[in-house]
Amino acid sequence: MGEKNLEIVQDQTATEPNGQISHLALDIGGSLIKSVYFCRSDSSGSGDDQDHECSANGGCAKKRPAIEGSLHFAKLETSKIDQCLETIKSMKLQFNGFVHQNNTIEDNTIKDTSFIKATGGGAHKFADLFKEKLGITLEKEDEMDCLVAGANFLLKAVRQEAFTYIDGVKEFVQIDHNDLYPYLLVNIGSGVSMIKVDGDGLFERVSGTSIGGGTFWGLGNLLTKCKSFDELLELSHRGNHRVIDMLVGDIYGGMDYSKVGLPSRAIASSFGKAISEDKELDDYKPEDIARSLLRMISNNIGQISYLNALRFGLKRIFFGGFFIRGQSYTMDTISVAVNFWSKGEAKAMFLRHEGFLGAMGAFVSYDKQRLDDLLAKESLQLQVRTSPPVDTDYQSPLNGESIENETINCIIHTA
Ligand SMILES: Nc1ncnc2c1ncn2[C@@H]1O[C@H](COP(=O)(O)OP(=O)(O)OP(=O)(O)O)[C@@H](O)[C@H]1O
Ligand SMILES: CC(C)(CO)[C@@H](O)C(=O)NCCC(=O)O
């Protein structure tokens, strides 16, 4: 297998995903399947171009063969795994190089020896299904390894990857490659993993909580009868949590409990009003329930994250996972929780490719060593351009700025 590395470039025209797809990585989670794939642009070189490149001083060196194209990001609900298999089957996949050389799909039949990188619980759960239906072996990469590799890669390679979100103001954070570690990575998927990251491949999963995105989606479905996650999020935008949550002021007759630093508007008890009034579920507006639920879960995750950061003396907390969806209310709540509990000492930061950390990590695991070399030379630049939706399931991301279905231009060098 020829060695390759990935370069993310600027000032290239993004390609639609209609070129040849040569590298695909999957993160199959409890709620969502995420994919990152490389799509070669039609004008791209063959990859075995051996021309020479000459500089102004007259010196010539052998040009590194390059395949130009773009990285694509897509997601689908895990319950629609059959649709995922169909999509992969219909993709113009060409497994040259990263997998077994010259191993191509002919007439939609993928040869036995084909494999794709996959992570998340579903890489184990659905391995037999991929083999049986597509003849593809899922090459399993550890979920935590991939989350950390994906986060480190994106933080180093993408200029505007991390940002703070305070009082509705988004501010990008410049990442100093020499001062990135340690940090706490909080991945909010169906459940929540909290990982202390000390370097490339150096990490420990220090905590987690089962009250995560799956809880919001699941409880939200039961309580509001929403049909989809996006509908639930949309509802939450219109709600008022004070109708359901019991505030400090409700208990203290409208006053702050200043002695212990609790303002009257602080939530004393999430959903607390629902027990103190003689009301049924139907008496509450679904939007108020959705809002209160989103707030409760975001607040709880912010607080547990802060406590873990405190445990290890970490000042920076990066939040990822598809629960966030670039939603201002979610990010604001998490930021306020971290700020409140840490008395301004710790900082909550969010990642633009929030939901794709694991899939990105699986993707870069195709060629870890070469990629690290490239990053060390700090030669990566990135340009993100919007492309039309890739997955049929996609709906516009409400008021958020989720990165799903965008493309990143890049070049893969063969060595
Ligand atoms: N369109 C969507 N459909 C379903 N859930 C969504 C959607 N968009 C965002 N979410 C939220 O994202 C969560 C899943 O996030 P993510 O994909 O990061 O985790 P996962 O990999 O499925 O879970 P885990 O890592 O725990 O196995 C859901 O539980 C839900 O809260
Ligand atoms: C089980 C995983 C790692 C699967 O992605 C995730 O859903 C999670 O971190 N859940 C929280 C489990 C816990 O630590 O209580």
Short mmCIF file of C-alpha atoms and ligand atoms in Angstrom, two decimals:
data_model
loop_
_atom_site.label_atom_id
_atom_site.label_comp_id
_atom_site.label_asym_id
_atom_site.label_seq_id
_atom_site.Cartn_x
_atom_site.Cartn_y
_atom_site.Cartn_z
CA MET A 1 0.00 0.00 0.00
CA GLY A 2 1.42 3.40 -1.00
CA GLU A 3 1.83 5.91 1.81
CA LYS A 4 -0.33 8.99 1.64
CA ASN A 5 -0.89 12.17 3.51
CA LEU A 6 -3.64 14.68 3.59
CA GLU A 7 -3.27 18.36 2.99
CA ILE A 8 -6.07 20.78 3.50
CA VAL A 9 -5.72 23.69 1.14
CA GLN A 10 -7.05 27.18 0.62
CA ASP A 11 -8.34 28.89 -2.45
CA GLN A 12 -9.54 25.82 -4.22
CA THR A 13 -12.96 25.43 -5.69
CA ALA A 14 -15.06 23.02 -3.71
CA THR A 15 -16.15 19.94 -5.58
CA GLU A 16 -19.64 18.54 -5.56
CA PRO A 17 -19.72 14.95 -4.37
CA ASN A 18 -20.00 13.66 -7.91
CA GLY A 19 -16.37 12.79 -8.45
CA GLN A 20 -14.76 9.54 -7.49
CA ILE A 21 -14.93 8.68 -3.80
CA SER A 22 -11.75 6.99 -2.71
CA HIS A 23 -11.75 7.16 1.06
CA LEU A 24 -14.67 6.75 3.39
CA ALA A 25 -14.72 6.61 7.18
CA LEU A 26 -17.75 5.98 9.36
CA ASP A 27 -18.64 6.71 12.96
CA ILE A 28 -21.69 4.64 13.80
CA GLY A 29 -23.09 5.88 17.11
CA GLY A 30 -26.14 5.12 19.21
CA SER A 31 -28.20 7.82 17.47
CA LEU A 32 -26.41 8.88 14.30
CA ILE A 33 -24.09 7.56 11.62
CA LYS A 34 -21.51 10.13 10.59
CA SER A 35 -19.39 9.82 7.50
CA VAL A 36 -16.36 11.67 6.20
CA TYR A 37 -15.28 10.88 2.68
CA PHE A 38 -12.78 12.15 0.18
CA CYS A 39 -14.12 12.98 -3.23
CA ARG A 40 -11.62 13.41 -5.99
CA SER A 41 -12.23 16.38 -8.25
CA ASP A 42 -12.66 15.53 -11.91
CA SER A 43 -9.68 17.68 -12.86
CA SER A 44 -7.51 15.97 -10.27
CA GLY A 45 -4.27 14.28 -11.25
CA SER A 46 -4.14 10.52 -11.42
CA GLY A 47 -1.98 10.26 -8.33
CA ASP A 48 0.95 8.80 -10.20
CA ASP A 49 2.07 12.01 -11.85
CA GLN A 50 5.87 12.22 -11.61
CA ASP A 51 6.52 15.75 -12.95
CA HIS A 52 9.22 18.02 -11.58
CA GLU A 53 8.62 21.27 -9.77
CA CYS A 54 11.21 24.05 -10.26
CA SER A 55 11.74 27.02 -7.96
CA ALA A 56 12.84 30.59 -8.82
CA ASN A 57 16.51 29.83 -8.04
CA GLY A 58 16.53 27.18 -10.73
CA GLY A 59 16.50 24.11 -8.49
CA CYS A 60 14.14 21.33 -9.50
CA ALA A 61 12.68 18.60 -7.34
CA LYS A 62 10.37 15.76 -8.11
CA LYS A 63 6.81 16.95 -7.59
CA ARG A 64 4.90 14.95 -5.02
CA PRO A 65 2.03 13.24 -6.80
CA ALA A 66 -1.22 14.68 -5.59
CA ILE A 67 -4.87 13.86 -5.75
CA GLU A 68 -7.04 16.93 -5.38
CA GLY A 69 -10.52 16.85 -4.07
CA SER A 70 -12.67 17.64 -1.11
CA LEU A 71 -13.72 16.16 2.18
CA HIS A 72 -17.43 15.69 2.61
CA PHE A 73 -19.40 15.35 5.81
CA ALA A 74 -22.77 13.64 6.05
CA LYS A 75 -24.97 12.12 8.71
CA LEU A 76 -27.94 9.80 8.94
CA GLU A 77 -29.93 8.30 11.81
CA THR A 78 -28.52 4.97 12.94
CA SER A 79 -32.01 3.46 12.76
CA LYS A 80 -31.73 3.97 8.98
CA ILE A 81 -28.71 1.69 8.66
CA ASP A 82 -30.25 0.01 5.58
CA GLN A 83 -30.35 3.39 3.83
CA CYS A 84 -26.69 3.85 4.77
CA LEU A 85 -25.80 0.50 3.18
CA GLU A 86 -27.72 1.40 0.03
CA THR A 87 -25.96 4.76 -0.20
CA ILE A 88 -22.53 3.19 0.17
CA LYS A 89 -23.43 0.61 -2.44
CA SER A 90 -24.46 3.30 -4.90
CA MET A 91 -21.43 5.51 -4.23
CA LYS A 92 -18.73 5.58 -6.85
CA LEU A 93 -16.26 4.13 -4.36
CA GLN A 94 -12.78 3.39 -5.51
CA PHE A 95 -10.62 1.81 -2.89
CA ASN A 96 -7.29 2.37 -4.57
CA GLY A 97 -4.32 3.02 -2.37
CA PHE A 98 -5.66 3.19 1.15
CA VAL A 99 -7.07 -0.24 1.02
CA HIS A 100 -6.01 -3.02 -1.24
CA GLN A 101 -4.49 -1.74 -4.44
CA ASN A 102 -6.60 -1.82 -7.58
CA ASN A 103 -9.54 -3.02 -5.59
CA THR A 104 -12.50 -1.41 -7.29
CA ILE A 105 -16.20 -1.90 -7.27
CA GLU A 106 -17.48 -3.36 -10.48
CA ASP A 107 -21.19 -3.48 -11.19
CA ASN A 108 -21.93 -2.48 -7.64
CA THR A 109 -20.18 -5.57 -6.34
CA ILE A 110 -17.44 -4.83 -3.89
CA LYS A 111 -14.67 -7.37 -3.70
CA ASP A 112 -14.22 -9.43 -0.56
CA THR A 113 -10.99 -7.76 0.42
CA SER A 114 -12.40 -4.22 0.62
CA PHE A 115 -12.53 -2.51 3.96
CA ILE A 116 -13.43 0.87 5.34
CA LYS A 117 -12.40 2.50 8.57
CA ALA A 118 -15.21 2.60 11.09
CA THR A 119 -15.59 3.63 14.70
CA GLY A 120 -18.34 3.93 17.32
CA GLY A 121 -20.34 1.08 18.80
CA GLY A 122 -21.96 0.38 15.44
CA ALA A 123 -18.62 -0.61 13.93
CA HIS A 124 -18.94 -3.69 16.14
CA LYS A 125 -22.71 -4.07 16.06
CA PHE A 126 -23.07 -3.85 12.29
CA ALA A 127 -19.82 -5.47 11.17
CA ASP A 128 -21.56 -8.67 10.04
CA LEU A 129 -24.25 -6.69 8.21
CA PHE A 130 -21.65 -4.75 6.17
CA LYS A 131 -19.88 -7.96 5.33
CA GLU A 132 -23.04 -9.78 4.39
CA LYS A 133 -24.74 -7.00 2.37
CA LEU A 134 -21.73 -5.25 0.80
CA GLY A 135 -18.82 -7.63 1.24
CA ILE A 136 -17.03 -4.83 3.11
CA THR A 137 -15.01 -5.45 6.24
CA LEU A 138 -15.29 -2.66 8.77
CA GLU A 139 -11.82 -1.98 10.06
CA LYS A 140 -12.57 -0.98 13.62
CA GLU A 141 -10.88 1.97 15.22
CA ASP A 142 -11.43 2.67 18.91
CA GLU A 143 -14.09 5.30 19.55
CA MET A 144 -12.12 7.34 22.11
CA ASP A 145 -8.94 7.15 20.00
CA CYS A 146 -10.91 8.55 17.09
CA LEU A 147 -12.62 11.32 19.07
CA VAL A 148 -9.26 12.55 20.32
CA ALA A 149 -7.49 12.14 16.96
CA GLY A 150 -10.34 13.96 15.21
CA ALA A 151 -10.40 16.81 17.74
CA ASN A 152 -6.61 17.23 17.68
CA PHE A 153 -6.53 17.15 13.90
CA LEU A 154 -9.31 19.71 13.48
CA LEU A 155 -7.95 22.00 16.20
CA LYS A 156 -4.57 22.06 14.51
CA ALA A 157 -5.59 21.97 10.87
CA VAL A 158 -8.59 24.27 10.77
CA ARG A 159 -7.92 27.89 11.41
CA GLN A 160 -11.38 28.73 12.67
CA GLU A 161 -12.39 25.52 14.35
CA ALA A 162 -12.82 26.46 18.01
CA PHE A 163 -14.93 29.29 19.31
CA THR A 164 -16.47 30.62 22.49
CA TYR A 165 -20.12 31.51 22.67
CA ILE A 166 -21.09 33.97 25.38
CA ASP A 167 -24.28 36.04 25.51
CA GLY A 168 -24.94 35.33 21.85
CA VAL A 169 -21.47 36.43 20.77
CA LYS A 170 -19.36 33.93 18.88
CA GLU A 171 -15.62 34.48 18.97
CA PHE A 172 -13.08 32.26 17.26
CA VAL A 173 -10.16 31.13 19.36
CA GLN A 174 -6.66 31.03 17.94
CA ILE A 175 -5.10 27.70 18.75
CA ASP A 176 -1.43 27.72 19.60
CA HIS A 177 -0.15 24.32 18.47
CA ASN A 178 2.50 24.45 21.19
CA ASP A 179 0.01 25.26 23.90
CA LEU A 180 -2.99 23.11 23.13
CA TYR A 181 -2.66 20.50 25.88
CA PRO A 182 -3.96 19.61 28.34
CA TYR A 183 -7.66 20.09 27.70
CA LEU A 184 -10.93 18.39 28.52
CA LEU A 185 -12.88 17.06 25.56
CA VAL A 186 -16.57 16.62 26.23
CA ASN A 187 -18.34 14.69 23.52
CA ILE A 188 -22.10 15.01 23.79
CA GLY A 189 -23.58 12.23 21.72
CA SER A 190 -26.38 9.93 22.85
CA GLY A 191 -24.38 9.66 26.07
CA VAL A 192 -21.54 11.93 27.16
CA SER A 193 -17.83 11.11 27.35
CA MET A 194 -15.34 13.35 29.13
CA ILE A 195 -11.75 12.86 28.07
CA LYS A 196 -8.62 14.48 29.45
CA VAL A 197 -6.34 15.04 26.47
CA ASP A 198 -2.61 15.46 27.05
CA GLY A 199 -1.29 15.09 23.52
CA ASP A 200 -1.64 13.15 20.28
CA GLY A 201 -2.82 9.71 21.33
CA LEU A 202 -2.31 10.68 24.97
CA PHE A 203 -5.59 10.73 26.80
CA GLU A 204 -7.80 9.25 29.49
CA ARG A 205 -11.58 9.00 29.57
CA VAL A 206 -12.05 10.47 33.03
CA SER A 207 -15.82 10.57 33.26
CA GLY A 208 -19.11 10.39 31.45
CA THR A 209 -22.82 10.72 31.96
CA SER A 210 -25.77 8.87 30.53
CA ILE A 211 -27.78 12.10 30.56
CA GLY A 212 -26.94 13.35 27.10
CA GLY A 213 -28.30 13.94 23.63
CA GLY A 214 -30.22 10.67 23.61
CA THR A 215 -31.94 11.76 26.82
CA PHE A 216 -33.01 15.05 25.28
CA TRP A 217 -34.26 13.35 22.14
CA GLY A 218 -35.90 10.42 23.95
CA LEU A 219 -37.60 12.32 26.75
CA GLY A 220 -38.49 15.09 24.32
CA ASN A 221 -40.23 12.58 22.05
CA LEU A 222 -42.21 11.13 24.92
CA LEU A 223 -43.20 14.46 26.40
CA THR A 224 -43.94 16.49 23.27
CA LYS A 225 -44.80 13.88 20.64
CA CYS A 226 -42.29 15.48 18.29
CA LYS A 227 -41.52 13.46 15.21
CA SER A 228 -37.90 14.45 14.75
CA PHE A 229 -34.96 15.91 16.58
CA ASP A 230 -35.05 19.07 14.48
CA GLU A 231 -38.70 19.57 15.31
CA LEU A 232 -37.90 19.22 19.00
CA LEU A 233 -35.09 21.78 18.72
CA GLU A 234 -37.31 24.11 16.76
CA LEU A 235 -39.99 23.86 19.46
CA SER A 236 -37.47 24.65 22.17
CA HIS A 237 -36.68 27.98 20.49
CA ARG A 238 -40.19 29.17 21.09
CA GLY A 239 -40.55 27.96 24.66
CA ASN A 240 -40.28 29.58 28.06
CA HIS A 241 -38.57 27.39 30.65
CA ARG A 242 -39.79 29.48 33.57
CA VAL A 243 -43.25 28.01 33.14
CA ILE A 244 -41.92 24.58 34.17
CA ASP A 245 -38.69 25.20 36.08
CA MET A 246 -38.85 26.31 39.69
CA LEU A 247 -36.66 29.38 40.10
CA VAL A 248 -34.88 30.60 43.23
CA GLY A 249 -37.24 33.60 43.10
CA ASP A 250 -40.27 31.28 43.16
CA ILE A 251 -39.04 29.91 46.47
CA TYR A 252 -37.67 33.16 47.91
CA GLY A 253 -40.65 35.36 47.10
CA GLY A 254 -39.01 37.00 44.11
CA MET A 255 -35.74 37.72 45.91
CA ASP A 256 -32.18 36.58 45.30
CA TYR A 257 -30.59 34.18 47.76
CA SER A 258 -27.53 36.39 47.67
CA LYS A 259 -25.80 34.88 50.67
CA VAL A 260 -24.94 31.80 48.61
CA GLY A 261 -24.70 33.60 45.26
CA LEU A 262 -28.01 32.49 43.79
CA PRO A 263 -29.90 35.14 41.83
CA SER A 264 -33.70 34.97 41.83
CA ARG A 265 -33.72 34.00 38.14
CA ALA A 266 -31.47 30.95 38.70
CA ILE A 267 -33.15 27.57 38.36
CA ALA A 268 -33.64 26.06 41.80
CA SER A 269 -35.26 22.90 40.45
CA SER A 270 -35.56 21.84 36.83
CA PHE A 271 -39.18 20.84 36.07
CA GLY A 272 -39.91 21.75 39.71
CA LYS A 273 -43.08 23.69 38.91
CA ALA A 274 -44.61 20.67 37.25
CA ILE A 275 -45.07 19.02 40.64
CA SER A 276 -46.19 22.05 42.55
CA GLU A 277 -49.17 22.76 40.37
CA ASP A 278 -52.24 20.67 39.83
CA LYS A 279 -51.65 20.22 36.11
CA GLU A 280 -51.44 17.37 33.62
CA LEU A 281 -48.86 17.00 30.86
CA ASP A 282 -51.35 18.33 28.32
CA ASP A 283 -51.67 21.56 30.30
CA TYR A 284 -48.08 22.44 29.42
CA LYS A 285 -47.05 23.74 26.04
CA PRO A 286 -44.69 21.36 24.20
CA GLU A 287 -42.37 24.28 23.47
CA ASP A 288 -41.99 25.09 27.19
CA ILE A 289 -41.26 21.44 27.96
CA ALA A 290 -38.68 21.24 25.14
CA ARG A 291 -36.99 24.42 26.34
CA SER A 292 -36.83 23.27 29.93
CA LEU A 293 -35.46 19.88 28.92
CA LEU A 294 -32.77 21.39 26.71
CA ARG A 295 -31.77 23.74 29.49
CA MET A 296 -31.69 20.99 32.13
CA ILE A 297 -29.48 18.70 30.11
CA SER A 298 -27.13 21.41 28.85
CA ASN A 299 -26.78 22.82 32.35
CA ASN A 300 -26.04 19.43 33.85
CA ILE A 301 -23.40 18.63 31.26
CA GLY A 302 -21.80 22.05 31.75
CA GLN A 303 -21.65 21.49 35.49
CA ILE A 304 -20.22 17.94 35.35
CA SER A 305 -17.68 19.10 32.77
CA TYR A 306 -16.56 21.91 35.00
CA LEU A 307 -16.22 19.54 37.99
CA ASN A 308 -14.00 17.26 35.92
CA ALA A 309 -11.93 20.16 34.66
CA LEU A 310 -11.50 21.21 38.29
CA ARG A 311 -10.48 17.66 39.26
CA PHE A 312 -7.56 17.79 36.87
CA GLY A 313 -6.81 21.51 36.91
CA LEU A 314 -7.87 22.01 33.29
CA LYS A 315 -8.77 25.48 32.11
CA ARG A 316 -9.99 24.66 28.62
CA ILE A 317 -13.02 22.54 27.84
CA PHE A 318 -13.88 21.73 24.22
CA PHE A 319 -17.41 20.54 23.58
CA GLY A 320 -18.28 18.34 20.63
CA GLY A 321 -20.98 15.86 19.64
CA PHE A 322 -24.13 16.26 17.59
CA PHE A 323 -26.30 17.25 20.55
CA ILE A 324 -24.95 20.80 20.23
CA ARG A 325 -25.94 21.36 16.60
CA GLY A 326 -24.53 24.88 16.72
CA GLN A 327 -27.55 25.92 18.77
CA SER A 328 -27.16 29.25 20.52
CA TYR A 329 -29.36 28.32 23.50
CA THR A 330 -27.45 25.07 24.11
CA MET A 331 -24.05 26.74 23.81
CA ASP A 332 -25.07 29.70 25.93
CA THR A 333 -26.38 27.42 28.68
CA ILE A 334 -23.19 25.32 28.70
CA SER A 335 -20.99 28.43 28.68
CA VAL A 336 -22.94 30.04 31.52
CA ALA A 337 -22.77 26.82 33.58
CA VAL A 338 -18.99 26.52 33.11
CA ASN A 339 -18.48 30.21 33.80
CA PHE A 340 -20.77 30.23 36.84
CA TRP A 341 -19.28 27.19 38.54
CA SER A 342 -15.68 28.05 37.75
CA LYS A 343 -16.18 31.69 38.72
CA GLY A 344 -14.81 32.64 35.33
CA GLU A 345 -11.69 30.45 35.65
CA ALA A 346 -12.55 27.83 33.01
CA LYS A 347 -13.63 28.42 29.44
CA ALA A 348 -16.16 26.49 27.38
CA MET A 349 -15.24 26.24 23.71
CA PHE A 350 -17.13 24.66 20.86
CA LEU A 351 -15.97 23.01 17.67
CA ARG A 352 -17.35 23.75 14.24
CA HIS A 353 -17.16 20.10 13.23
CA GLU A 354 -18.72 19.13 16.55
CA GLY A 355 -20.47 15.93 15.44
CA PHE A 356 -17.70 14.67 13.17
CA LEU A 357 -14.80 14.27 15.60
CA GLY A 358 -15.00 10.47 15.64
CA ALA A 359 -15.51 10.13 11.89
CA MET A 360 -12.65 12.55 11.23
CA GLY A 361 -10.46 10.55 13.60
CA ALA A 362 -11.32 7.35 11.75
CA PHE A 363 -10.55 9.09 8.46
CA VAL A 364 -7.12 10.31 9.53
CA SER A 365 -6.34 6.88 10.94
CA TYR A 366 -5.93 5.78 7.31
CA ASP A 367 -2.55 7.35 7.53
CA LYS A 368 -1.75 8.61 11.00
CA GLN A 369 2.01 8.81 10.74
CA ARG A 370 2.20 10.83 7.54
CA LEU A 371 -0.49 13.19 8.70
CA ASP A 372 1.34 13.93 11.94
CA ASP A 373 4.49 14.70 9.97
CA LEU A 374 2.58 17.12 7.83
CA LEU A 375 1.00 18.84 10.82
CA ALA A 376 4.40 19.21 12.42
CA LYS A 377 5.44 21.29 9.41
CA GLU A 378 2.39 23.47 10.03
CA SER A 379 1.63 23.40 6.36
CA LEU A 380 -2.08 22.85 6.70
CA GLN A 381 -4.55 25.52 5.79
CA LEU A 382 -8.21 25.05 5.47
CA GLN A 383 -11.06 26.43 3.54
CA VAL A 384 -14.62 25.45 4.23
CA ARG A 385 -17.21 26.02 1.57
CA THR A 386 -20.86 25.19 1.61
CA SER A 387 -22.07 22.51 -0.72
CA PRO A 388 -25.58 21.20 -1.28
CA PRO A 389 -26.84 18.65 1.24
CA VAL A 390 -25.46 15.17 0.86
CA ASP A 391 -27.84 13.15 2.95
CA THR A 392 -31.45 13.08 1.94
CA ASP A 393 -32.46 13.43 5.55
CA TYR A 394 -30.97 16.85 5.88
CA GLN A 395 -33.03 19.83 6.93
CA SER A 396 -31.79 23.36 7.29
CA PRO A 397 -30.00 23.76 10.61
CA LEU A 398 -32.50 26.06 12.32
CA ASN A 399 -30.70 29.01 13.84
CA GLY A 400 -27.52 27.00 14.34
CA GLU A 401 -24.45 26.83 12.19
CA SER A 402 -23.87 23.14 12.12
CA ILE A 403 -21.14 22.12 9.72
CA GLU A 404 -22.87 19.02 8.42
CA ASN A 405 -23.00 18.76 4.67
CA GLU A 406 -20.16 21.18 4.06
CA THR A 407 -17.01 20.32 2.22
CA ILE A 408 -13.36 20.96 2.88
CA ASN A 409 -10.96 21.19 -0.02
CA CYS A 410 -7.89 19.07 0.33
CA ILE A 411 -5.12 17.29 -1.45
CA ILE A 412 -3.89 13.81 -0.77
CA HIS A 413 -0.20 13.34 -1.55
CA THR A 414 1.14 9.96 -2.42
CA ALA A 415 4.72 9.38 -1.38
N1 LIG B 1 -31.02 14.92 13.01
C1 LIG B 1 -30.81 14.37 14.21
N2 LIG B 1 -31.41 13.22 14.53
C2 LIG B 1 -31.19 12.66 15.72
N3 LIG B 1 -30.44 13.20 16.69
C3 LIG B 1 -29.84 14.34 16.46
C4 LIG B 1 -29.97 14.97 15.20
N4 LIG B 1 -29.22 16.07 15.24
C5 LIG B 1 -28.64 16.11 16.43
N5 LIG B 1 -29.03 15.08 17.21
C6 LIG B 1 -28.59 14.88 18.60
O1 LIG B 1 -27.31 14.31 18.53
C7 LIG B 1 -27.24 13.15 19.38
C8 LIG B 1 -26.27 12.17 18.77
O2 LIG B 1 -25.00 12.76 18.71
P1 LIG B 1 -23.75 11.99 18.12
O3 LIG B 1 -24.03 11.61 16.74
O4 LIG B 1 -22.57 12.86 18.40
O5 LIG B 1 -23.71 10.74 19.07
P2 LIG B 1 -23.75 9.18 18.75
O6 LIG B 1 -22.43 8.83 18.17
O7 LIG B 1 -24.96 8.81 18.00
O8 LIG B 1 -23.88 8.62 20.25
P3 LIG B 1 -22.86 7.76 21.11
O9 LIG B 1 -21.49 8.37 20.87
O10 LIG B 1 -23.30 7.95 22.52
O11 LIG B 1 -22.97 6.38 20.58
C9 LIG B 1 -28.66 12.65 19.48
O12 LIG B 1 -28.86 11.88 20.64
C10 LIG B 1 -29.44 13.95 19.47
O13 LIG B 1 -29.49 14.51 20.75
C1 LIG B 2 -21.16 4.41 25.64
C2 LIG B 2 -20.66 5.55 24.77
C3 LIG B 2 -19.16 5.69 24.93
C4 LIG B 2 -20.97 5.14 23.31
O1 LIG B 2 -20.62 6.15 22.43
C5 LIG B 2 -21.39 6.88 25.08
O2 LIG B 2 -22.74 6.76 24.84
C6 LIG B 2 -21.16 7.36 26.52
O3 LIG B 2 -20.12 7.88 26.82
N1 LIG B 2 -22.17 7.21 27.42
C7 LIG B 2 -22.10 7.61 28.81
C8 LIG B 2 -21.77 6.43 29.67
C9 LIG B 2 -21.33 6.83 31.06
O4 LIG B 2 -20.15 7.17 31.26
O5 LIG B 2 -22.15 6.84 31.97
#
